[in-house]
Short mmCIF file of C-alpha atoms in Angstrom, two decimals:
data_model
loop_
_atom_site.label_atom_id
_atom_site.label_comp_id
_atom_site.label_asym_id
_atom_site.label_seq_id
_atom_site.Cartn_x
_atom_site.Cartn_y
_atom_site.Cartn_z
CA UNK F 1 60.34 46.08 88.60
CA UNK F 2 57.38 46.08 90.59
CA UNK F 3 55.43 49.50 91.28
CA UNK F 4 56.19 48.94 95.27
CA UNK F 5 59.46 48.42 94.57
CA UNK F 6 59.54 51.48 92.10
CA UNK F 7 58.04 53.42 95.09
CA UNK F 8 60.37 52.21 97.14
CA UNK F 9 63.36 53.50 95.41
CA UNK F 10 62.21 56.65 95.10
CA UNK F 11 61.78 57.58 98.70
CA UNK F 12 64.65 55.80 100.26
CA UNK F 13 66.62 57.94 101.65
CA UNK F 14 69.52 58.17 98.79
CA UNK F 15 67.00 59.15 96.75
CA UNK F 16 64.96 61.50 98.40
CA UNK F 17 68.86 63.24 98.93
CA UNK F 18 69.09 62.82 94.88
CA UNK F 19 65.50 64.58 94.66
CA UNK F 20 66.24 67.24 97.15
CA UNK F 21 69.46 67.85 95.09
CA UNK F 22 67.65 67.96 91.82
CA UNK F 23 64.71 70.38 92.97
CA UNK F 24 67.67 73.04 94.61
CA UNK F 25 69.72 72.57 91.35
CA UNK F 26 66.38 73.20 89.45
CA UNK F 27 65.23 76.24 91.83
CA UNK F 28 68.84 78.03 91.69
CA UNK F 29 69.08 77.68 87.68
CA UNK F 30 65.50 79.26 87.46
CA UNK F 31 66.36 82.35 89.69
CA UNK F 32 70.44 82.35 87.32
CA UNK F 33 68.05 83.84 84.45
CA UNK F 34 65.75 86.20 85.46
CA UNK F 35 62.77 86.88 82.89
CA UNK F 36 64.03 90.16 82.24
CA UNK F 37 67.36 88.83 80.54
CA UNK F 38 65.75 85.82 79.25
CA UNK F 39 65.35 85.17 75.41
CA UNK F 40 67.73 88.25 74.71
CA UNK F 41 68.46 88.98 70.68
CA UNK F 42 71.85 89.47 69.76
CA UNK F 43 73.02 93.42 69.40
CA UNK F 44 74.32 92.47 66.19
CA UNK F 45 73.43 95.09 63.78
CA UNK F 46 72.76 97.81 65.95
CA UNK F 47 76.65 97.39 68.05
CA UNK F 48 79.80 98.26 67.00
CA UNK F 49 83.24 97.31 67.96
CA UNK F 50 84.15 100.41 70.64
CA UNK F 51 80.93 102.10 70.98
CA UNK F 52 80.69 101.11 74.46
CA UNK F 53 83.92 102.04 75.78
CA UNK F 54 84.21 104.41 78.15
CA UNK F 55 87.49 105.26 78.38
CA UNK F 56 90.44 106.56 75.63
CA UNK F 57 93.73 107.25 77.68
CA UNK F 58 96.64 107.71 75.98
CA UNK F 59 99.97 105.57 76.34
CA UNK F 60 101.88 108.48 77.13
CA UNK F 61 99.33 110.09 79.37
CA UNK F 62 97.13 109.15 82.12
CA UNK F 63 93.33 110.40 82.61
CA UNK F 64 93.18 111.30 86.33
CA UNK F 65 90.79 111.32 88.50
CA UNK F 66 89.43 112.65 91.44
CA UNK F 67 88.46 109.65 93.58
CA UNK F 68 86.18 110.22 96.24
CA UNK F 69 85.08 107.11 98.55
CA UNK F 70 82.32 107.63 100.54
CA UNK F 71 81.64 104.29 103.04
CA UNK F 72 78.31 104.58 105.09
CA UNK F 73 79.04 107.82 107.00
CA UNK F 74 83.04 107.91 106.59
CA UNK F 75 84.51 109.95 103.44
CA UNK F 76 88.03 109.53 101.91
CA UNK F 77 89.59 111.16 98.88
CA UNK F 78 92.28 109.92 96.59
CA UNK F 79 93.60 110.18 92.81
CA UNK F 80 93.02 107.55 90.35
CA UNK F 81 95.39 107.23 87.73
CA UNK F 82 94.07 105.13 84.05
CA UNK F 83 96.45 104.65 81.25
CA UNK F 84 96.07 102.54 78.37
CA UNK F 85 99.37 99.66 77.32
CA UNK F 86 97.15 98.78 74.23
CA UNK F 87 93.55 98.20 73.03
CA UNK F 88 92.82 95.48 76.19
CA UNK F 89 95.46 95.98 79.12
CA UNK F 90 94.94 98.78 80.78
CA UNK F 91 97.39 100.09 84.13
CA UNK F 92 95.76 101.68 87.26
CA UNK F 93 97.25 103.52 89.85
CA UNK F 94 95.69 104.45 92.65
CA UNK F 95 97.59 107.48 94.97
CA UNK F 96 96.66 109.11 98.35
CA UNK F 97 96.75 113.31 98.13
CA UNK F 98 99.69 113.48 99.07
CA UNK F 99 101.22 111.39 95.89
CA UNK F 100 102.00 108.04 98.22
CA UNK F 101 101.11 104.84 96.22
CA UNK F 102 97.91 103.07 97.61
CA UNK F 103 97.76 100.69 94.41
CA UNK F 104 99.28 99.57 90.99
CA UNK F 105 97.68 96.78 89.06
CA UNK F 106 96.97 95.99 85.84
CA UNK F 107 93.64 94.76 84.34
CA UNK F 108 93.13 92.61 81.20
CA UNK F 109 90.05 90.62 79.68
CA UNK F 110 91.54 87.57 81.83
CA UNK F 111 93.67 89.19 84.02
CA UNK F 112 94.00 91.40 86.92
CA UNK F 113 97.53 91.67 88.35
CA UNK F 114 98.36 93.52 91.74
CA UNK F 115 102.08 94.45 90.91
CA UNK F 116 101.66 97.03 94.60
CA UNK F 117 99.45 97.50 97.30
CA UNK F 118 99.38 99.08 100.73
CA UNK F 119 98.97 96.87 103.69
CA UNK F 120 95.49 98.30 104.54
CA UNK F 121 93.75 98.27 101.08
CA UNK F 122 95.88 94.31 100.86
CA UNK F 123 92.59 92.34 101.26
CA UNK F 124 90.77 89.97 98.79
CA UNK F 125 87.06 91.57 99.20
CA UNK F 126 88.36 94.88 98.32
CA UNK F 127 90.91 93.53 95.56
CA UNK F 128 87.82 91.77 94.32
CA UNK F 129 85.24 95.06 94.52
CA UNK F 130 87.96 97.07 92.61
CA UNK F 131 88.38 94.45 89.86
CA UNK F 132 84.60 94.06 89.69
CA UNK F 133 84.08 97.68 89.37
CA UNK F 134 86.83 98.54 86.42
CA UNK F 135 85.72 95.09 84.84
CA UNK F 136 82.40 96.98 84.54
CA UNK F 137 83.58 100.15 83.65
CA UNK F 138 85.97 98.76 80.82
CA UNK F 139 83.34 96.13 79.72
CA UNK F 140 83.12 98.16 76.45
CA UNK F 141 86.85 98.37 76.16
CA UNK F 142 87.60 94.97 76.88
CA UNK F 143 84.54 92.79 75.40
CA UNK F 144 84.82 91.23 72.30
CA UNK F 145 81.98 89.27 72.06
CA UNK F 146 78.56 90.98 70.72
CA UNK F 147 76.21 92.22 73.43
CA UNK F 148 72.44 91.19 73.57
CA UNK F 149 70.18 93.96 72.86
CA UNK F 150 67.98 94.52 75.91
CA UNK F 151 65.73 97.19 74.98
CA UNK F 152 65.53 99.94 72.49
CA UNK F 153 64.07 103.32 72.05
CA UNK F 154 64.90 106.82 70.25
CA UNK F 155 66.34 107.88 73.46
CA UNK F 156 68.71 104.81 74.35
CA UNK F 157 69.82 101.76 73.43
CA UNK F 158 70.67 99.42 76.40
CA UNK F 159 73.04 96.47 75.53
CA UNK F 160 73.66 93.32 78.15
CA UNK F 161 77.16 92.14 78.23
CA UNK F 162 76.25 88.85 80.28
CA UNK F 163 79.09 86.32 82.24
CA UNK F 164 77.07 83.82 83.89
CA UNK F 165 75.04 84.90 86.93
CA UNK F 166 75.94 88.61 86.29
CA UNK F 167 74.48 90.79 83.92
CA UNK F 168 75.75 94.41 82.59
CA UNK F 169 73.18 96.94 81.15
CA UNK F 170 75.26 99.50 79.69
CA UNK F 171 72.48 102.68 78.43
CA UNK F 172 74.09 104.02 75.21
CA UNK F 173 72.78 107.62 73.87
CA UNK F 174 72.49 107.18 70.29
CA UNK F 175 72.54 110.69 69.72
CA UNK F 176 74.89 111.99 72.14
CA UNK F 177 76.76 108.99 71.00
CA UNK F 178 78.24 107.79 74.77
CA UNK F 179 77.20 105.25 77.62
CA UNK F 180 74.76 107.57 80.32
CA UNK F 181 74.82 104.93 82.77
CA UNK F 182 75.84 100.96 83.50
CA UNK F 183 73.88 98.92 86.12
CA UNK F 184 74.99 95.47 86.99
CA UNK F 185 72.79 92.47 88.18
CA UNK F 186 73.43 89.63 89.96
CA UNK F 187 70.37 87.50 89.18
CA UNK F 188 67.38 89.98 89.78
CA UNK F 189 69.32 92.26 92.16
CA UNK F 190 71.14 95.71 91.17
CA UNK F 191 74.23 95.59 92.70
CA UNK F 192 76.14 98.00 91.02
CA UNK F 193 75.28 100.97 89.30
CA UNK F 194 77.61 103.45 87.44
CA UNK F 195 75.87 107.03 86.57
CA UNK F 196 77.80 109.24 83.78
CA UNK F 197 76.84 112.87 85.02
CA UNK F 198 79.00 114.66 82.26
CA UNK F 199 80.93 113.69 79.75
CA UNK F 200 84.46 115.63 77.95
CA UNK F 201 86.16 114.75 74.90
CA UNK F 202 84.29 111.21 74.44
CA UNK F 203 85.49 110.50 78.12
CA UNK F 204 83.52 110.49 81.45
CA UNK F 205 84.21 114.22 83.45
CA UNK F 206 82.11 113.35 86.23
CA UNK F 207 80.64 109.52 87.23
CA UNK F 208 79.85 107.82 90.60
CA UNK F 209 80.05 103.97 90.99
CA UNK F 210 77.54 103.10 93.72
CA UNK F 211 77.09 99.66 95.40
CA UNK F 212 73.97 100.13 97.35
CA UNK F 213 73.91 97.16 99.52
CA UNK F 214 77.51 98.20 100.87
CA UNK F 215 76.28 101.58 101.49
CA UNK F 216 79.50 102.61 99.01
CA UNK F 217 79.66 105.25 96.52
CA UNK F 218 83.07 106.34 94.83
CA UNK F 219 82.35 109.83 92.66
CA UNK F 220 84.87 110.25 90.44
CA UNK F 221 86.14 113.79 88.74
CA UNK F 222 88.31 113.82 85.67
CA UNK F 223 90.92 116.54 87.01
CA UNK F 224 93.09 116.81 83.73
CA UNK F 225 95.27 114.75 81.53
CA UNK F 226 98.88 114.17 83.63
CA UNK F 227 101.17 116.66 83.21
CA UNK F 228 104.43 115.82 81.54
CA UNK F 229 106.18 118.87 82.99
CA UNK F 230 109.51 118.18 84.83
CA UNK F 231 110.49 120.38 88.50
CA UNK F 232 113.83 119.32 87.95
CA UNK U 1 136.76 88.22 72.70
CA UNK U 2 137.74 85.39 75.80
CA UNK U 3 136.06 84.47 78.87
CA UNK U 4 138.17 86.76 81.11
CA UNK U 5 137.95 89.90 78.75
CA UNK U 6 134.21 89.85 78.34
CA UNK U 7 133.94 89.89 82.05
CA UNK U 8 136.82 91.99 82.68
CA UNK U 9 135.13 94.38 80.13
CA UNK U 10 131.41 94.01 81.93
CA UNK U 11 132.79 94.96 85.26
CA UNK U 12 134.60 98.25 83.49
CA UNK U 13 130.97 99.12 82.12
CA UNK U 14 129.38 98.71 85.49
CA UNK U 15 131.84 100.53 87.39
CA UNK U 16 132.51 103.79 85.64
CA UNK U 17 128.85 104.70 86.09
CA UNK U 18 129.31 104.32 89.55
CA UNK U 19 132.63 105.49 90.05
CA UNK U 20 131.84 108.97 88.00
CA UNK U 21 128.35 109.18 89.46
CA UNK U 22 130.14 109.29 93.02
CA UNK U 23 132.66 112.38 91.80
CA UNK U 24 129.41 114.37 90.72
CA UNK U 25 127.68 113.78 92.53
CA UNK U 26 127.81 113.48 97.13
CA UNK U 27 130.25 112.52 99.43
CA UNK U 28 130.02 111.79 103.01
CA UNK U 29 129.54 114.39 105.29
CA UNK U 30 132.81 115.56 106.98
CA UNK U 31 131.69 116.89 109.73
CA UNK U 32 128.03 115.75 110.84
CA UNK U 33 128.03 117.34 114.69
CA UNK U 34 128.70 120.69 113.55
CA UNK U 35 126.06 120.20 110.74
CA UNK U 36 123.16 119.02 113.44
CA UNK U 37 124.52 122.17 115.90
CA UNK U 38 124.01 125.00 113.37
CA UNK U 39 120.81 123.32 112.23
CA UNK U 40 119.76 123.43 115.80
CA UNK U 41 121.10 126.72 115.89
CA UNK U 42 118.75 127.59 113.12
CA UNK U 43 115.51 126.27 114.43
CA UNK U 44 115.68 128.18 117.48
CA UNK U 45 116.25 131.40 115.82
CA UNK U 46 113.32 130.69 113.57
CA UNK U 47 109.97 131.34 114.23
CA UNK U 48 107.98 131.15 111.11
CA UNK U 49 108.41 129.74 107.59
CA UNK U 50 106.58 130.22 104.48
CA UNK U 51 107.34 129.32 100.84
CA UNK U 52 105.79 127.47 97.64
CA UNK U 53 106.57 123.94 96.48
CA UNK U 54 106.18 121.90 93.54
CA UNK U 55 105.90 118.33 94.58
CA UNK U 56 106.63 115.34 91.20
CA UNK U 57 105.61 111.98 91.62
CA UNK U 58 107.53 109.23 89.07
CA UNK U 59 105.85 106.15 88.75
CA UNK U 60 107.51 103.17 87.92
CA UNK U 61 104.06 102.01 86.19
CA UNK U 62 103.20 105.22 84.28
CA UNK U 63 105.48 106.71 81.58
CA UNK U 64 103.90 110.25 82.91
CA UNK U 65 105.02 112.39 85.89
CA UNK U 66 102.43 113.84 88.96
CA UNK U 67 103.12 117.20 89.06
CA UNK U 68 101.50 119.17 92.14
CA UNK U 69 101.95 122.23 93.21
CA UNK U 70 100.98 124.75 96.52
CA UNK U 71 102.17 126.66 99.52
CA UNK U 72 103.63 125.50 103.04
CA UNK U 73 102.89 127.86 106.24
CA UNK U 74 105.12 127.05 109.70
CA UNK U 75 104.73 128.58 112.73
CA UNK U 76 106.46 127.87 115.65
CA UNK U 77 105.87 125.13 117.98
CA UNK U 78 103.86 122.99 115.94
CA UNK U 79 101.42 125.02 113.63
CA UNK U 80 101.97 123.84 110.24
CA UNK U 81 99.43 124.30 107.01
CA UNK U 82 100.31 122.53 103.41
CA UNK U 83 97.86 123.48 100.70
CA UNK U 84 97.92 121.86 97.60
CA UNK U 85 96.53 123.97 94.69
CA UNK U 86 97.29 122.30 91.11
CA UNK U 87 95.91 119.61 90.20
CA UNK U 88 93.42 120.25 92.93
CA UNK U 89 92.91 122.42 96.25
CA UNK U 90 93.45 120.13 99.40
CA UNK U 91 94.90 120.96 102.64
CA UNK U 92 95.83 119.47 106.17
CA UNK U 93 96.77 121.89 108.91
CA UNK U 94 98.54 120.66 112.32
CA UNK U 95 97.84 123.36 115.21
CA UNK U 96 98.95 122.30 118.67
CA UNK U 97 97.56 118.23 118.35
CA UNK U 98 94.67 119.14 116.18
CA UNK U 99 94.51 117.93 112.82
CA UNK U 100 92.21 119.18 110.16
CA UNK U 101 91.75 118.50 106.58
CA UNK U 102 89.81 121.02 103.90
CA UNK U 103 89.06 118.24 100.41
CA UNK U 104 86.96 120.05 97.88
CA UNK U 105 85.53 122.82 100.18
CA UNK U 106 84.75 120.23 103.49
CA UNK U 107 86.41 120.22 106.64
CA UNK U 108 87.21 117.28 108.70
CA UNK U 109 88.51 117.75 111.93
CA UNK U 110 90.77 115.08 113.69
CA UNK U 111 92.82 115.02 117.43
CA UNK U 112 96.27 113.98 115.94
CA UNK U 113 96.71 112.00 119.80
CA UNK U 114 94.00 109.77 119.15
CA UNK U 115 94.89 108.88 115.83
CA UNK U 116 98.36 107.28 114.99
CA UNK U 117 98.39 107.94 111.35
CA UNK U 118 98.19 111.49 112.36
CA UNK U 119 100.20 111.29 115.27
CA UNK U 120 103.32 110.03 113.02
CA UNK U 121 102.20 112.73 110.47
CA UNK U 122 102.04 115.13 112.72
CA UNK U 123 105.60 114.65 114.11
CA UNK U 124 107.50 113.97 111.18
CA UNK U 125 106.08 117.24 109.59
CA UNK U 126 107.02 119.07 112.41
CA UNK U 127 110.56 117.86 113.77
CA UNK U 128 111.66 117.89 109.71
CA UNK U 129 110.70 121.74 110.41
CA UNK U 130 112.16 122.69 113.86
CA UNK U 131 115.19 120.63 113.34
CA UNK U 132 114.61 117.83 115.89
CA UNK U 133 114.20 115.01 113.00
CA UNK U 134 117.80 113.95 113.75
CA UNK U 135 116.69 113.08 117.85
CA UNK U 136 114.27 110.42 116.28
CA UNK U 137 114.63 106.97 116.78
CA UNK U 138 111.90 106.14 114.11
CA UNK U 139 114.78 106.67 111.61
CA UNK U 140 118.59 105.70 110.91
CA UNK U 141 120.63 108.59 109.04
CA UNK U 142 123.54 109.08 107.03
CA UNK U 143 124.82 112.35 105.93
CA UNK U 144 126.31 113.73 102.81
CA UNK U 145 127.32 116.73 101.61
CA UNK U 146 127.91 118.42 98.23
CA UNK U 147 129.20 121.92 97.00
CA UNK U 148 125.46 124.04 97.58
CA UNK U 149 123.81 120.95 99.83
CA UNK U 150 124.23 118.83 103.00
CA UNK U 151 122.07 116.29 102.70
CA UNK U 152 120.72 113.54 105.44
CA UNK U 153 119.57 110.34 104.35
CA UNK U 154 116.44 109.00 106.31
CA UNK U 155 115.90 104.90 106.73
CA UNK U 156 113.07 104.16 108.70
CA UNK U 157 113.60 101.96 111.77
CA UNK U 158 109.91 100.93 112.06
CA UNK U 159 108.51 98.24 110.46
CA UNK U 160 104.96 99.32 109.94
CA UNK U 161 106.50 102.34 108.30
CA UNK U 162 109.28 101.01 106.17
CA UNK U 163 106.37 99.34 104.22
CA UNK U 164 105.86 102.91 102.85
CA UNK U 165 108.56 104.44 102.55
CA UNK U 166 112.18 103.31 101.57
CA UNK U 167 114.20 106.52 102.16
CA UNK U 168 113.76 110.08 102.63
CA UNK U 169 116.68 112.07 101.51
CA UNK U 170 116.43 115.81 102.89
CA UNK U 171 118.86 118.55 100.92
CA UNK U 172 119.49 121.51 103.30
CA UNK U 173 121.05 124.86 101.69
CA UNK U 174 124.01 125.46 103.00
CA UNK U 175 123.89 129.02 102.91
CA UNK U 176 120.58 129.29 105.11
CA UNK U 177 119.83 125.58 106.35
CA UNK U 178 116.65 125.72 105.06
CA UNK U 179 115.17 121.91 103.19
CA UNK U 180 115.54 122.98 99.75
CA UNK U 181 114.88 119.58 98.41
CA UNK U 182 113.24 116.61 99.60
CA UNK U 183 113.32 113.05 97.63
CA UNK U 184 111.16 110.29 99.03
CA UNK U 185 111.73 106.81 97.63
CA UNK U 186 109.03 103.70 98.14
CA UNK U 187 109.90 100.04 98.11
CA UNK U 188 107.89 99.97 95.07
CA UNK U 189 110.27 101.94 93.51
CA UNK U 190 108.36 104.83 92.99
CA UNK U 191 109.74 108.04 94.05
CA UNK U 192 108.07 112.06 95.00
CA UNK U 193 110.65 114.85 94.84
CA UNK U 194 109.55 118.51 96.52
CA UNK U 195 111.45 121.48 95.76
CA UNK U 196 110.69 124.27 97.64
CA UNK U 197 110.87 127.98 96.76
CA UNK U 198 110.33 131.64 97.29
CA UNK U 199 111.15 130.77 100.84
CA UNK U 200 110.42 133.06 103.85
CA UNK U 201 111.70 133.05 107.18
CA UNK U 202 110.22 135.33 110.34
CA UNK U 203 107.45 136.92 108.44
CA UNK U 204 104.26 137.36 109.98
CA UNK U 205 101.94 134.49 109.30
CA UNK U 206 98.11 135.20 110.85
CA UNK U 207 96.34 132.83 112.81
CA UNK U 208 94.25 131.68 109.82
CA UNK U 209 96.20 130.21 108.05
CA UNK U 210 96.27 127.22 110.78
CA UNK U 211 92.02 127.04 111.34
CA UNK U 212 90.32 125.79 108.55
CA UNK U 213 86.41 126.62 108.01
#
């Protein structure tokens, strides 16, 4: 092939759509691994099965909380209900004050089933926000691969449970023995960040999930186990 | 065992439930008009109502039960305040078309007219109160009675609202007339019961209790 021809080729117009192709492709892999989570090690060593999770709800009784939603200047409250079928399903319900049922799904490693929903709350970007926010929450729960260690010191330990675009730095207190805080990055951007403020019986008391770019926080309060007491 | 026994026998199992479940316990209300009159009757001789409830939420989902507990404040025509103290202190007060909410300390403060939620709210509370429920045409009724109870079944009419609830079942006493009981069933199956007690009719109630700061 002559080097005209070669030329040619190259800058017809298929091609130049195949090079145009090839440089976004190239461009948009670059900016799925940030520096910062590049070249990782593996946790192995200093994680163990459990250490990250959060959460320890019985199967006979729920840990509820205090939910309160708070959307750019608007402010809602509602209880959250967790319970726990078995090591990796877990059931949440999610109730207005007065007791009526907002929302009952169920959440899984590779599942999240809406068995209930009212009409207002029945849309897929806020389905979506609450899966991605209790996938985060339960990553230690629900995770069975090993994390990658992202950095170390005598204060914390910050492990990156990573799924493809999006990764989770979960900040675990070696002494106090519990996750402080989770942030989670999509490519170089925060988007969510979950801050433990206190912390009863191995289980969160008081933590806010905030998604800055929505202008959303959701506090959450741990009121007390649920009561198994009967009015009848 | 043959084919006709087994089913004979299956049909046996399903009906004594039923059958024995109907003696216990309601039957239909013999009388309904006179029922709606004295409840009427009641209403207008009332001018206040106070009491405690305990409110239980079953959950289909959850093995465990929602207990809640507080206090309920009426005041005739349409100044109403329920406070919910266990598992946490919340509470919505109606006072002539304003609504206004106290959640963990802070006040929000709604006009029930411009806001339907509230609006509905607002009246159900209310006419369930005063008596007037039974005038609605947001619901369908059917009325039982039992030895202590009459009791009127509530199906909502609307469409919007039948999404959230299924049924309300109201138990007056039939001593005083006063809602002793009140069982609210969802489409999802889950239910709330609120029983209400130390009840209190034509005390004084103080204008507080119906403005929230």
């Amino acid at each position: 092939m002559k080097v005209d021809q070669i030329f040619f080729n190259l800058f017809c117009r298929r091609h130049l759509r195949f090079v145009f192709a090839s440089f976004c492709c190239c461009f948009l892999l670059s900016s799925c691994s940030p520096k910062m989570f590049a070249d990782l090690k593996s946790g192995e060593g200093r994680y163990s099965k459990g250490m990250l999770a959060l959460f320890r709800p019985g199967k006979n009784e729920s840990l509820v909380y205090k939910t309160m939603i708070k959307y750019k200047d608007k402010e809602f409250s509602s209880l959250t209900y967790l319970n726990a079928l078995n090591d990796s399903v877990f059931k949440i319900v999610l109730l207005s004050n007065f007791g009526n049922t907002l929302l009952e799904a169920e959440i899984s490693r590779d599942r999240f089933t809406v068995s209930n929903v009212i009409s207002y709350l029945n849309r897929k970007p806020i389905l979506k926000l609450l899966e991605g926010d209790w996938r985060i929450l339960l990553g230690g729960n629900l995770k069975r691969s090993i994390p990658k260690l992202f950095t170390e010191n005598s204060q914390s330990t910050v492990f990156d449970f990573a799924d493809g675009r999006t990764n989770n730095l979960y900040h675990y207190d070696p002494v106090a023995k519990s996750v402080t805080m989770i942030e989670s990055y999509k490519g170089k951007s925060k988007k969510v960040l979950v801050s433990i403020d206190s912390m009863q019986d191995f289980q969160p008391e008081v933590f806010s999930i905030e998604h800055p770019s929505l202008h959303l926080k959701i506090t959450m309060s741990l009121l007390k186990k649920a009561s198994n007491d009967s009015v009848e | 065992m043959n084919r006709f026994n087994k089913y004979f026998s299956f049909l046996i199992l399903c009906i004594i439930p039923v059958l024995t479940n109907a003696q216990q316990v309601m039957k239909s209300m013999t009388d309904t008009a006179a029922f709606i009159n004295s409840l009427a009757q009641f209403s207008r001789s009332t001018q206040t109502i106070q009491g405690e409830f305990v409110q239980e939420k079953k959950l289909k989902m959850l093995n465990d039960k929602v207990v809640s507990k507080g206090s309920l404040y009426f005041k005739k025509e349409n100044k109403l305040r329920w406070e919910y103290t266990e598992p946490f202190s919340y509470i919505i007060s109606l006072n002539n078309g304003k609504v206004m909410l106290k959640d963990e300390g802070k006040v929000s403060s709604y006009d029930a007219n411009a806001n339907k939620l509230f609006l509905e709210l607002n009246d159900i509370l209310i006419t369930c109160i005063n008596g007037n429920i039974f005038k609605s045409k947001k619901f369908s009724f059917r009325f039982f009675e039992t030895e202590k109870n009459n009791i009127a079944e509530m199906t909502p009419v609307n469409s919007a609202m039948k999404k959230f609830i299924d049924k309300i079942i109201l138990y007056f006493d039939k001593t005083d007339f006063t809602v002793t009981k009140v069982d609210m069933l969802e489409p999802s199956q889950n239910s709330t019961v609120i029983l209400f007690k130390n009840k209190k009719l034509n005390g004084d109630i103080a204008e507080k209790y119906f403005i929230l700061n």
